[in-house]
mmCIF file of C-alpha atoms and ligand atoms in Angstrom:
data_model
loop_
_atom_site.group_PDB
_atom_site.id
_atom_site.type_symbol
_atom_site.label_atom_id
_atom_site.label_comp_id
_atom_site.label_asym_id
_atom_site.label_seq_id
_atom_site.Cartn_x
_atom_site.Cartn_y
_atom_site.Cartn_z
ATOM 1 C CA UNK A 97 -1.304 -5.447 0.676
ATOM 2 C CA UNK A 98 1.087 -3.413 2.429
ATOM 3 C CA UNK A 99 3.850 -4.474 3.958
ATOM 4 C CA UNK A 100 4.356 -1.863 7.016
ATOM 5 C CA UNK A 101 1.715 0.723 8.499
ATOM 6 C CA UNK A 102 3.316 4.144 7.792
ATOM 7 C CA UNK A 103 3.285 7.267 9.400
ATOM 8 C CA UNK A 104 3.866 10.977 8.205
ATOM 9 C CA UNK A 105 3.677 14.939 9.548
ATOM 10 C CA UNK A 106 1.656 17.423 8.488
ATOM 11 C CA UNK A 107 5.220 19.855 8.039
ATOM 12 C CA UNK A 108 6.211 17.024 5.267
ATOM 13 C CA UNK A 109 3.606 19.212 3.463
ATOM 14 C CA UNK A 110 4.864 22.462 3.305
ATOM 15 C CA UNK A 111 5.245 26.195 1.268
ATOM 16 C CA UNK A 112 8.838 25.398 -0.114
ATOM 17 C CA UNK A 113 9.785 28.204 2.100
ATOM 18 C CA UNK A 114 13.868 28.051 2.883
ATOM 19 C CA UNK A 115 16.276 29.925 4.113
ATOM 20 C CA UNK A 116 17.592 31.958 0.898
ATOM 21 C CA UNK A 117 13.838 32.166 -0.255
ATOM 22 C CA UNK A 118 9.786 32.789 0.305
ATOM 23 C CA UNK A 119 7.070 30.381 0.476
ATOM 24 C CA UNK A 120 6.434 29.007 -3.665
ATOM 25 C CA UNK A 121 3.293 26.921 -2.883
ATOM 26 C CA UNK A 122 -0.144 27.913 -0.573
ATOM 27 C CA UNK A 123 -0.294 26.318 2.709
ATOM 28 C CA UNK A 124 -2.753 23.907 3.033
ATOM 29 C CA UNK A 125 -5.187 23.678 5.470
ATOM 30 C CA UNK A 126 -4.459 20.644 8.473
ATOM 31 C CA UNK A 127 -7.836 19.449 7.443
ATOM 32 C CA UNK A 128 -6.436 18.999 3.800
ATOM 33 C CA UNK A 129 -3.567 17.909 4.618
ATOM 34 C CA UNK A 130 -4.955 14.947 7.022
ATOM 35 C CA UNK A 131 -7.063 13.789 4.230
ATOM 36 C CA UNK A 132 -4.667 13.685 1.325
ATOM 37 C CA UNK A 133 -2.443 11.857 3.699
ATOM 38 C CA UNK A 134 -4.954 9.107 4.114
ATOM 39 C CA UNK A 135 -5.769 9.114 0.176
ATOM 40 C CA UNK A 136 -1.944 8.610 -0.149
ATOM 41 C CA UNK A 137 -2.025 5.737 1.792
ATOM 42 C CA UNK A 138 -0.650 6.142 5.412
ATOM 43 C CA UNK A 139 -1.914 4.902 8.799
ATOM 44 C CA UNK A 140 -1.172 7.574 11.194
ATOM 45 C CA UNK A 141 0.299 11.082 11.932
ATOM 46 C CA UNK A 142 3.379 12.484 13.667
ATOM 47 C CA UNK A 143 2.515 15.476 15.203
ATOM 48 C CA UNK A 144 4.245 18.288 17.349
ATOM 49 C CA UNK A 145 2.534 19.711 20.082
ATOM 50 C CA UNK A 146 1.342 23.078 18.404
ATOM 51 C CA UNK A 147 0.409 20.617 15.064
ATOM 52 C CA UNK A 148 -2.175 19.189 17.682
ATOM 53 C CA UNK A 149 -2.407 22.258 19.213
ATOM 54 C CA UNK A 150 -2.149 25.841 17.424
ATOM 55 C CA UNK A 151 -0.397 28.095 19.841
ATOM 56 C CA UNK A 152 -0.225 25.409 22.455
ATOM 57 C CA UNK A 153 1.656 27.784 24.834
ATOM 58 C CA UNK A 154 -1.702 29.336 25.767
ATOM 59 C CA UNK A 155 -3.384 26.800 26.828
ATOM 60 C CA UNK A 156 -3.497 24.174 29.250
ATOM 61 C CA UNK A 157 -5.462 22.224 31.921
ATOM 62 C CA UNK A 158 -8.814 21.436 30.677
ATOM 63 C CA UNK A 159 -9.068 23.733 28.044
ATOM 64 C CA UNK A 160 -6.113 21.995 26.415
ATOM 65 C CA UNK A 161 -7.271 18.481 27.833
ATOM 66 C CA UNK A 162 -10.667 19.271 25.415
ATOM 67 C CA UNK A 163 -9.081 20.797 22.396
ATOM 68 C CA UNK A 164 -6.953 17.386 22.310
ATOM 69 C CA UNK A 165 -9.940 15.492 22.337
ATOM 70 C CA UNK A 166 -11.588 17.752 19.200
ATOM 71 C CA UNK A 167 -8.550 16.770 17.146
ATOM 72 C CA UNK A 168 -8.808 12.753 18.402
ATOM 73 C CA UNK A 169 -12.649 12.940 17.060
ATOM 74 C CA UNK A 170 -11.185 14.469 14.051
ATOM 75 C CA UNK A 171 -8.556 11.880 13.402
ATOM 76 C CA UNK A 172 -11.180 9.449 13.980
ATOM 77 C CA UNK A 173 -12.844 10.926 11.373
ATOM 78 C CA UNK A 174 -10.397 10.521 8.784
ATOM 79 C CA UNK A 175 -9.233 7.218 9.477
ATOM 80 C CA UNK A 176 -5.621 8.064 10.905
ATOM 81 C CA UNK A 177 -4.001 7.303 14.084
ATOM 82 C CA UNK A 178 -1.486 9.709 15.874
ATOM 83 C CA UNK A 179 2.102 7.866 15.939
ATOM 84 C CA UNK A 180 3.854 10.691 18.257
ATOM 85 C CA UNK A 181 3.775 13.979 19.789
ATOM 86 C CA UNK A 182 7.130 15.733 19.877
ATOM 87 C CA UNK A 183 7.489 18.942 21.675
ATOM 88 C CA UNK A 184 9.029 21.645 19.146
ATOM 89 C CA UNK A 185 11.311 22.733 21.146
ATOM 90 C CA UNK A 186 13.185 25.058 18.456
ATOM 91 C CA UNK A 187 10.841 27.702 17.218
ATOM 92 C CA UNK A 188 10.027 29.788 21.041
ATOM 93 C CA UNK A 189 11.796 33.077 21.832
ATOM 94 C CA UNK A 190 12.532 31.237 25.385
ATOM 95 C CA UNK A 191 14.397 28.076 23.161
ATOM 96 C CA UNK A 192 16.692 29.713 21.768
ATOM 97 C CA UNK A 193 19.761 28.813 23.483
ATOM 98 C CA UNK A 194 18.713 25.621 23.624
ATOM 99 C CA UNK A 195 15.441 24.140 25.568
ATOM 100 C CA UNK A 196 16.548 21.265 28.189
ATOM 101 C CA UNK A 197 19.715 22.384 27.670
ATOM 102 C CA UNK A 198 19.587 26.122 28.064
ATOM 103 C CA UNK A 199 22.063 28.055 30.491
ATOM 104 C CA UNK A 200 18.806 29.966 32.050
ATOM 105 C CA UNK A 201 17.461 27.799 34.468
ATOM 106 C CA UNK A 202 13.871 29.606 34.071
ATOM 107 C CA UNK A 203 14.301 28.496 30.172
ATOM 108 C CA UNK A 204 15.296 25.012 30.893
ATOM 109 C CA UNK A 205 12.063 25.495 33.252
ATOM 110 C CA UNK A 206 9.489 26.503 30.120
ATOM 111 C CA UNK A 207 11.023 23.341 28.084
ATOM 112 C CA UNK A 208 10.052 20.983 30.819
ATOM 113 C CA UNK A 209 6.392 23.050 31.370
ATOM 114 C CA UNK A 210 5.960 23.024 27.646
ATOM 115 C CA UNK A 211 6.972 19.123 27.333
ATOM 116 C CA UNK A 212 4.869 17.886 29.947
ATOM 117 C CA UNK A 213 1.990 19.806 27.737
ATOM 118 C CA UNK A 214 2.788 17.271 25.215
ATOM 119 C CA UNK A 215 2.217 14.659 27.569
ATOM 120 C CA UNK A 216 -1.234 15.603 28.409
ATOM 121 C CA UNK A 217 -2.096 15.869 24.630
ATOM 122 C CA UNK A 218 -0.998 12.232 23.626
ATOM 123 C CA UNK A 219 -2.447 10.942 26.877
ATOM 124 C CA UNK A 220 -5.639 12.098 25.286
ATOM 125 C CA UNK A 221 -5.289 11.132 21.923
ATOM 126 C CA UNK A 222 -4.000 7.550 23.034
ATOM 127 C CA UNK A 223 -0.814 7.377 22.126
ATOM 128 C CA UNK A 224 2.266 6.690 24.276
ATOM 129 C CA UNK A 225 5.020 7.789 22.156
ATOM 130 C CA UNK A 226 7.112 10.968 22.767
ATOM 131 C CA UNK A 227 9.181 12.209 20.277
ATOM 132 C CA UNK A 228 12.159 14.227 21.422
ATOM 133 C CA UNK A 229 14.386 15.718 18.196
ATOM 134 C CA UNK A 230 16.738 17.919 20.745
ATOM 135 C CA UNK A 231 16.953 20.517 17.797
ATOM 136 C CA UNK A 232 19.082 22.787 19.536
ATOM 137 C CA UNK A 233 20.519 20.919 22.907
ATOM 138 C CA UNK A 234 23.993 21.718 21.308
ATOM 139 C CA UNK A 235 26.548 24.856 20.578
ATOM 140 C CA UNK A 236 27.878 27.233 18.076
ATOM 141 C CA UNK A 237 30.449 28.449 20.890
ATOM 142 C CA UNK A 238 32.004 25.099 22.364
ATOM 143 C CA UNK A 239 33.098 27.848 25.507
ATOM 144 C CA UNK A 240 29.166 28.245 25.945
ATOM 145 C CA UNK A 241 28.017 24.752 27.720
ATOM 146 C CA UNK A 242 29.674 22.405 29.649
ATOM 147 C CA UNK A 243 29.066 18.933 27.790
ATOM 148 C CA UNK A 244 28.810 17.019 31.186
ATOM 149 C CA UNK A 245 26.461 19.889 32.738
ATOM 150 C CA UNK A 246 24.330 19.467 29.526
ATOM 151 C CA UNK A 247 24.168 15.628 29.499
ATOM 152 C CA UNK A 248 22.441 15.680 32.969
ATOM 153 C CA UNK A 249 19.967 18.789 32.442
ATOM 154 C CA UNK A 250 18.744 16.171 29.136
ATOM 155 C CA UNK A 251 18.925 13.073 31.762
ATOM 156 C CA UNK A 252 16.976 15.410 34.433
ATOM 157 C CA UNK A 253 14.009 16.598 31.566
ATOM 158 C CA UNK A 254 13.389 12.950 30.490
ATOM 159 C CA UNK A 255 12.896 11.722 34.016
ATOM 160 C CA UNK A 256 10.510 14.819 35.126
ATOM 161 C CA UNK A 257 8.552 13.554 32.097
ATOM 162 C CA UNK A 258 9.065 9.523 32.963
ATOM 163 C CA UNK A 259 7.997 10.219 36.578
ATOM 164 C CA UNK A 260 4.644 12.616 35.052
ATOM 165 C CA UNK A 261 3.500 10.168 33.191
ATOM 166 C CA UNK A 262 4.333 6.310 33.695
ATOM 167 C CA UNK A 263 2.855 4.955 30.622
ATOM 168 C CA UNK A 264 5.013 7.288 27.770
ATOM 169 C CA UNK A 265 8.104 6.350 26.475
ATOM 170 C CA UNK A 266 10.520 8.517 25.070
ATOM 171 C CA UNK A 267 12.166 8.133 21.229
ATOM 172 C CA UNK A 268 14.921 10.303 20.994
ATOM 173 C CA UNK A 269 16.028 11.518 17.133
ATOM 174 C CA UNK A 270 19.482 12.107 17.158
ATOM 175 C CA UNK A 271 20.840 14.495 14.920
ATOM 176 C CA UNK A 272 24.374 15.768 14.751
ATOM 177 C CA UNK A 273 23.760 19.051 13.273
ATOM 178 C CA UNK A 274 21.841 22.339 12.062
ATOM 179 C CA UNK A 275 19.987 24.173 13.490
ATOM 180 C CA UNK A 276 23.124 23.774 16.121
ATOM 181 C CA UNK A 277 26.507 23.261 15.190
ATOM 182 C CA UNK A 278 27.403 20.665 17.835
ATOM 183 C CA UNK A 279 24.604 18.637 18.532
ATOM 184 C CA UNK A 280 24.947 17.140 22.441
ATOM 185 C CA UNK A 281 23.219 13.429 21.420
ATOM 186 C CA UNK A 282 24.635 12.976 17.189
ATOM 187 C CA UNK A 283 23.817 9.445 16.910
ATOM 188 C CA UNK A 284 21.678 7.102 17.500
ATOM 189 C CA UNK A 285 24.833 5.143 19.900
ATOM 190 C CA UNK A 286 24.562 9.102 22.362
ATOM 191 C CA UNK A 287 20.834 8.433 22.178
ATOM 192 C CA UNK A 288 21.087 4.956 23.480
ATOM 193 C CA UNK A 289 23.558 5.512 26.039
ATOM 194 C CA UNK A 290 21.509 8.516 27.384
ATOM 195 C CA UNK A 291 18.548 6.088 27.419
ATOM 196 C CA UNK A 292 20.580 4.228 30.147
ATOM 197 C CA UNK A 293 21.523 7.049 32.332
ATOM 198 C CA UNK A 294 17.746 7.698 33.053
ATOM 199 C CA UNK A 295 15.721 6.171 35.202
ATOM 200 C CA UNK A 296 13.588 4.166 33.250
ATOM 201 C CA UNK A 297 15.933 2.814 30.630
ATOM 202 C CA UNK A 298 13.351 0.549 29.671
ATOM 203 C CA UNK A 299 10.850 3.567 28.380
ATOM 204 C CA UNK A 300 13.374 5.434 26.452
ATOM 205 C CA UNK A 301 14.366 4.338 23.116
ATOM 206 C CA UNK A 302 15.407 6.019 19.839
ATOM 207 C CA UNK A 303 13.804 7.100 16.622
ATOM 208 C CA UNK A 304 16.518 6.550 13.419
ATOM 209 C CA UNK A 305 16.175 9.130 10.112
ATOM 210 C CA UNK A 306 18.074 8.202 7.566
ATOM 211 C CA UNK A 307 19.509 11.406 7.000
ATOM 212 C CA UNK A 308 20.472 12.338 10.357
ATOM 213 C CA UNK A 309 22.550 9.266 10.550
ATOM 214 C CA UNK A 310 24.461 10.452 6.832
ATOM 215 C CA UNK A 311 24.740 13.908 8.475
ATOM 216 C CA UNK A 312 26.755 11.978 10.999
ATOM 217 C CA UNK A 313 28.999 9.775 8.342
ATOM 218 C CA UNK A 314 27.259 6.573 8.839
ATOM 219 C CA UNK A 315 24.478 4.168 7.303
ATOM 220 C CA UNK A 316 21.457 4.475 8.749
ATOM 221 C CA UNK A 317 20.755 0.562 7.897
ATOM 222 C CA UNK A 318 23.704 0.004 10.615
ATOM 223 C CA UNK A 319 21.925 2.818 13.133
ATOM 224 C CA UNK A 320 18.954 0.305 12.845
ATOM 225 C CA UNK A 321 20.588 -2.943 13.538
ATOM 226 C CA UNK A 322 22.421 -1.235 16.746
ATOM 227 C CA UNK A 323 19.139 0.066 18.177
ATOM 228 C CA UNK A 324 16.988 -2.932 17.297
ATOM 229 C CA UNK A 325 19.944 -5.305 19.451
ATOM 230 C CA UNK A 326 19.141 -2.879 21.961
ATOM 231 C CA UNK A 327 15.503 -3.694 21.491
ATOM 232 C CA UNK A 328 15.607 0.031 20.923
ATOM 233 C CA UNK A 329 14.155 0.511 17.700
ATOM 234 C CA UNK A 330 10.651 2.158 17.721
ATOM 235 C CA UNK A 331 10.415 4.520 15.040
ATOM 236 C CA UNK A 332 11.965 5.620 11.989
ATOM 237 C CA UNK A 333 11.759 8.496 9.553
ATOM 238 C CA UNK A 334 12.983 7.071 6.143
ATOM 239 C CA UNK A 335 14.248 9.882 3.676
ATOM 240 C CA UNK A 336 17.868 10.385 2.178
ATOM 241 C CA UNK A 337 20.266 12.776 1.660
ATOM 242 C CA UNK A 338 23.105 13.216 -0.203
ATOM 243 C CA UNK A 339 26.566 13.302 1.508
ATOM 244 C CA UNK A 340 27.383 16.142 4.556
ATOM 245 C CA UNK A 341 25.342 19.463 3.582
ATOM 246 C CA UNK A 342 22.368 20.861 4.560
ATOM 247 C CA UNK A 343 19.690 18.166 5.986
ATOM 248 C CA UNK A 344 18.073 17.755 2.388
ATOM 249 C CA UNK A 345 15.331 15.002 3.495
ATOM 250 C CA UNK A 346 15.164 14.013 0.281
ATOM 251 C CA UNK A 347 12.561 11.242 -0.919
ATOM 252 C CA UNK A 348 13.115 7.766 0.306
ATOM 253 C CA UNK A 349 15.664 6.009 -2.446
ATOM 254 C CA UNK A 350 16.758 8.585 -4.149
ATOM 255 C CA UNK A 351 19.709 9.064 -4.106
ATOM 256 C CA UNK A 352 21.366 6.278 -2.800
ATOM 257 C CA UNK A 353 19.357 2.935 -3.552
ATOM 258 C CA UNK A 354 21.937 0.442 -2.077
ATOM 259 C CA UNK A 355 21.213 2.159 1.301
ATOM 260 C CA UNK A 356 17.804 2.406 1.143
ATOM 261 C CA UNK A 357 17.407 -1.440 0.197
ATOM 262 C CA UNK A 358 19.865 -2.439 2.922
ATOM 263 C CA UNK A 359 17.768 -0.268 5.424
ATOM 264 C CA UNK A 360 14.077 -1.731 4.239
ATOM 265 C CA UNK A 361 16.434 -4.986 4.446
ATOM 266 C CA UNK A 362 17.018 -4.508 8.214
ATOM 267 C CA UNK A 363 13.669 -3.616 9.091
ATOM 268 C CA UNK A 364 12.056 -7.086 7.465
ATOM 269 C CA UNK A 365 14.594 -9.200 8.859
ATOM 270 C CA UNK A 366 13.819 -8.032 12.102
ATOM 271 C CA UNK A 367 10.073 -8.162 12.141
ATOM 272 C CA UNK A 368 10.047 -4.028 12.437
ATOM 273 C CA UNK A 369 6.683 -3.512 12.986
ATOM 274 C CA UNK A 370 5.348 -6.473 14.803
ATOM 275 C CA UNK A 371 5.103 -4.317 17.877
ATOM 276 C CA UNK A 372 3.149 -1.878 16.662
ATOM 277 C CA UNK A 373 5.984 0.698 15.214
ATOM 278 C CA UNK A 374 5.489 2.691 12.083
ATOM 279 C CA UNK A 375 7.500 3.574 9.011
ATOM 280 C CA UNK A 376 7.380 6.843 9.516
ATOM 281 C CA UNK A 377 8.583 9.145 6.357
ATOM 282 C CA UNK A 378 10.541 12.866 7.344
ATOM 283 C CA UNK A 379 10.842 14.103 3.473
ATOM 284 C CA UNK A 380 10.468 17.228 1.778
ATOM 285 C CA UNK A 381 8.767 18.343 -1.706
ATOM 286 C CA UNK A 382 11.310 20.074 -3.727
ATOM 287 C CA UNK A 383 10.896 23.762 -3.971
ATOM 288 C CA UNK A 384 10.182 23.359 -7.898
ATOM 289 C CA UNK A 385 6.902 21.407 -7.499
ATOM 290 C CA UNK A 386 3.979 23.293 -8.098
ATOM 291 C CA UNK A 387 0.948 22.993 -5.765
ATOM 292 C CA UNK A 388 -0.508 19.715 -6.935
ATOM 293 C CA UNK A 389 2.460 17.874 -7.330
ATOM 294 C CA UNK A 390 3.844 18.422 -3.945
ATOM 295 C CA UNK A 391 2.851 15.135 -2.647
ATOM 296 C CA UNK A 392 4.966 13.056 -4.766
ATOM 297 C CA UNK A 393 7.286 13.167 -2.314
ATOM 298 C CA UNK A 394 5.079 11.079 0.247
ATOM 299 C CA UNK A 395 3.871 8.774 -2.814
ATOM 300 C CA UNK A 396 7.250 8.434 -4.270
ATOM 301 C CA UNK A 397 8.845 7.564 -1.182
ATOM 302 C CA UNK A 398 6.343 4.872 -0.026
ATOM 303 C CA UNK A 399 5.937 3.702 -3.485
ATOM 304 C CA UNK A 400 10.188 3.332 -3.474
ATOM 305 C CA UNK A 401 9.743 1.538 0.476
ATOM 306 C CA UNK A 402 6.870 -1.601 -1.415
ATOM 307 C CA UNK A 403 9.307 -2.143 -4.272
ATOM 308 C CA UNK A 404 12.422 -2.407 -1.849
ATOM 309 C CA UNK A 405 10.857 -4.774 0.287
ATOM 310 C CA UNK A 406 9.792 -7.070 -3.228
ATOM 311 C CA UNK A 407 13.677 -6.768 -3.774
ATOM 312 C CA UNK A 408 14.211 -7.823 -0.214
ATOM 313 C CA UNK A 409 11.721 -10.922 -0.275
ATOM 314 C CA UNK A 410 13.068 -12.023 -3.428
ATOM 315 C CA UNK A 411 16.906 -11.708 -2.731
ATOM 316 C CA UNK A 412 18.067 -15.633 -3.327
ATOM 317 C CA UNK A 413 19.028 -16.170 0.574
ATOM 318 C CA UNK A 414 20.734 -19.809 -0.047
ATOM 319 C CA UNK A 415 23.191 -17.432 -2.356
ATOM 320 C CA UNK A 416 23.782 -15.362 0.031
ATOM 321 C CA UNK A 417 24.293 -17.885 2.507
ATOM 322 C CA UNK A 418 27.067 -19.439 0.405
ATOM 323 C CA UNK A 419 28.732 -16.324 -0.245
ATOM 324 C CA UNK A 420 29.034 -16.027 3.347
ATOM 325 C CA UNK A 421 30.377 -18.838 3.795
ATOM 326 C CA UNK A 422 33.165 -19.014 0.771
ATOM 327 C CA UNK A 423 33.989 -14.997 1.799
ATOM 328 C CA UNK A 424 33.867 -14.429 -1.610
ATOM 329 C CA UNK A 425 32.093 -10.988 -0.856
ATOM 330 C CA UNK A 426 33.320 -9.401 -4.451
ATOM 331 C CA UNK A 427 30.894 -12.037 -6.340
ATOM 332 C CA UNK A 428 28.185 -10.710 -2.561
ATOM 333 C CA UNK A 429 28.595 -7.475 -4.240
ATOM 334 C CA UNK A 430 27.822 -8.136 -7.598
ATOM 335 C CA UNK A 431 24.756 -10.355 -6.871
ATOM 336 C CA UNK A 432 23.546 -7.613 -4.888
ATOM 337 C CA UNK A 433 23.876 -4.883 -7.446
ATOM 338 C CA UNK A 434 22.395 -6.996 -10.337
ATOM 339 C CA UNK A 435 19.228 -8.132 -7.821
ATOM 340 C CA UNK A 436 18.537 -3.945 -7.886
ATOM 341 C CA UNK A 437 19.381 -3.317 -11.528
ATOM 342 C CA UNK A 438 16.391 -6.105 -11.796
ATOM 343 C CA UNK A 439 15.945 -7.568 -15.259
HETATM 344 C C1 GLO B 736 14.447 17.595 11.675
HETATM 345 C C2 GLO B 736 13.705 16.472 12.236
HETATM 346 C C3 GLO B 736 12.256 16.814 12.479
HETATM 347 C C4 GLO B 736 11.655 15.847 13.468
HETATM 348 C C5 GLO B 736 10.294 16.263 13.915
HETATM 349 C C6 GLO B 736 9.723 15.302 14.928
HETATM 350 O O1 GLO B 736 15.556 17.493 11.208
HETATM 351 O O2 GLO B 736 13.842 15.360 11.421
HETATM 352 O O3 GLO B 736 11.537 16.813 11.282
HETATM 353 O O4 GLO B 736 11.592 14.570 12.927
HETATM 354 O O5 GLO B 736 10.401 17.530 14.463
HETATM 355 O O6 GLO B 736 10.234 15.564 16.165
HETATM 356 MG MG1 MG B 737 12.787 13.529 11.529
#
């Protein structure tokens, strides 16, 4: 029995390609994809809009309203429900000085167009959620943008799409860095505050990755706890990363286990889930796996989130309870430790 649904993207499957070298594996087919992801064991799919939607830009109206519905019949099919759709807002021509953010009002124009396409899509496929990663709503040049100017252009897209549609909500992934330098919303505490500057605070809430919240210098368990007292907390994208380099999304656990228990830790204490939100995974193969073994990633990971929340469960609460009590946190720190080492 599991203990969460979970959720993954089809680009957690990917050629190995990076930025100092070429793709090392074959790209797999969606169809693939979709159906190892199910054999793997998870419940439903993130998707962007041009994951739903190949070259989304050229369509729209019906012809994009019916193209959504092919891919609901086909996730039907396979047993998976979608989780999200999240604009990419990062990969057009007309993004790249930023989307919402851009100094061009006829850009900042196509990001709002483009979003409200991923509206219609997850309208049809049924699902509410709207993912906004504001990839590159930042600067390289801190001359460029004016912060203020930039905070209400990100206010201004999220209510056009609040006002299109009155049943989405919005999760916004903060991330501090790369592919900008400056990131306008870092942390999950920008995201939440922008959630109350728009004008349905109540539909906009965040999504917390684990290593977006290292990028930043903090633990992502403590990220949780401040969005879920917020009643903010609707999706996450476990991974990990190791210290402040390159976003490495790195398979759940490992590489720093303390903070990977004391995030799984958060989430069961706080009935994540109950409400319908995934455990959604954001992790990368390493570029040394081979074709077949590029999915241990996904396995690994969710494999690593089961035996965390065993530790959880069977952490001696009345111990911990006294420990809090007596302050002696030293002898906290040691129980702790020796409950992962295990036996
Ligand atoms: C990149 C982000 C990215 C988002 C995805 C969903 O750093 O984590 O993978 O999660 O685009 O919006
Ligand atoms: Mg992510």
């Amino acid at each position: 029995m599991k203990s969460f649904r979970y959720s993954v993207g089809p680009w957690n499957i990917h050629t190995g390609m990076d930025p100092f070298g070429p793709p090392v594996r074959k790209e797999v087919p969606f169809e693939h994809k979709l159906a190892r992801l199910k054999e793997i064991g998870f419940d439903a799919i993130q998707l962007h809009d041009d994951d739903a939607i190949p070259n989304v830009n050229d369509f729209e109206g019906s012809v994009l309203r019916s193209k959504a519905k092919e891919l609901k019949q086909q996730l039907r099919n396979v047993g998976l429900v979608p989780e999200f759709i999240a604009p990419r807002l990062w990969e057009d021509e007309r993004t790249r000085d930023g989307a919402y953010t851009a100094n061009s009002q006829q850009l900042r124009n196509y990001a709002k167009e483009r979003s409200l396409k991923a509206l219609e899509i997850a309208e049809e496929l049924g699902t509410n959620n709207i993912v906004l990663w504001l990839a590159r709503e930042g600067t390289f040049v801190p001359e460029s943008k004016c912060g203020v100017r930039a905070v209400e252009y990100l206010v201004e897209a999220i209510n056009y799409m609040l006002e299109a549609n009155k049943n989405i909500r919005i999760l916004i992934e903060p991330k501090p860095n790369e592919p900008v330098d400056k990131s306008f919303i870092p942390t999950a505490g920008h995201a939440l505050a922008l959630s109350y500057l728009t004008s349905a605070p109540d539909r906009v809430g965040v999504l917390i990755e684990s290593a977006h919240s290292l990028l930043a210098g903090l633990d992502p368990a403590d990220d949780m706890t401040f969005a879920l007292a917020h009643n903010k907390l609707w999706g996450v994208h476990l991974n990990d990363q190791n210290g402040l380099k390159f976003d490495q999304d790195r398979s759940f656990g490992s590489v720093n286990l303390r903070q990977a228990f004391n995030q799984v830790r958060v989430l069961l204490d706080h009935q994540y889930g109950q409400e319908g939100q995934f455990v959604g995974l954001d992790v990368k193969a390493l570029r040394t796996q081979n074709d077949d073994l590029a999915y241990k990633h996904l396995s690994n990971s969710l494999f690593v989130v089961e035996r965390l929340v065993q530790k959880a469960k069977s952490l001696q609460t009345e111990h911990i309870s006294a420990r809090q009590e007596d302050t002696d946190y030293e002898e906290l720190d040691r129980l702790i430790v020796d409950h992962l080492l295990g036996s």
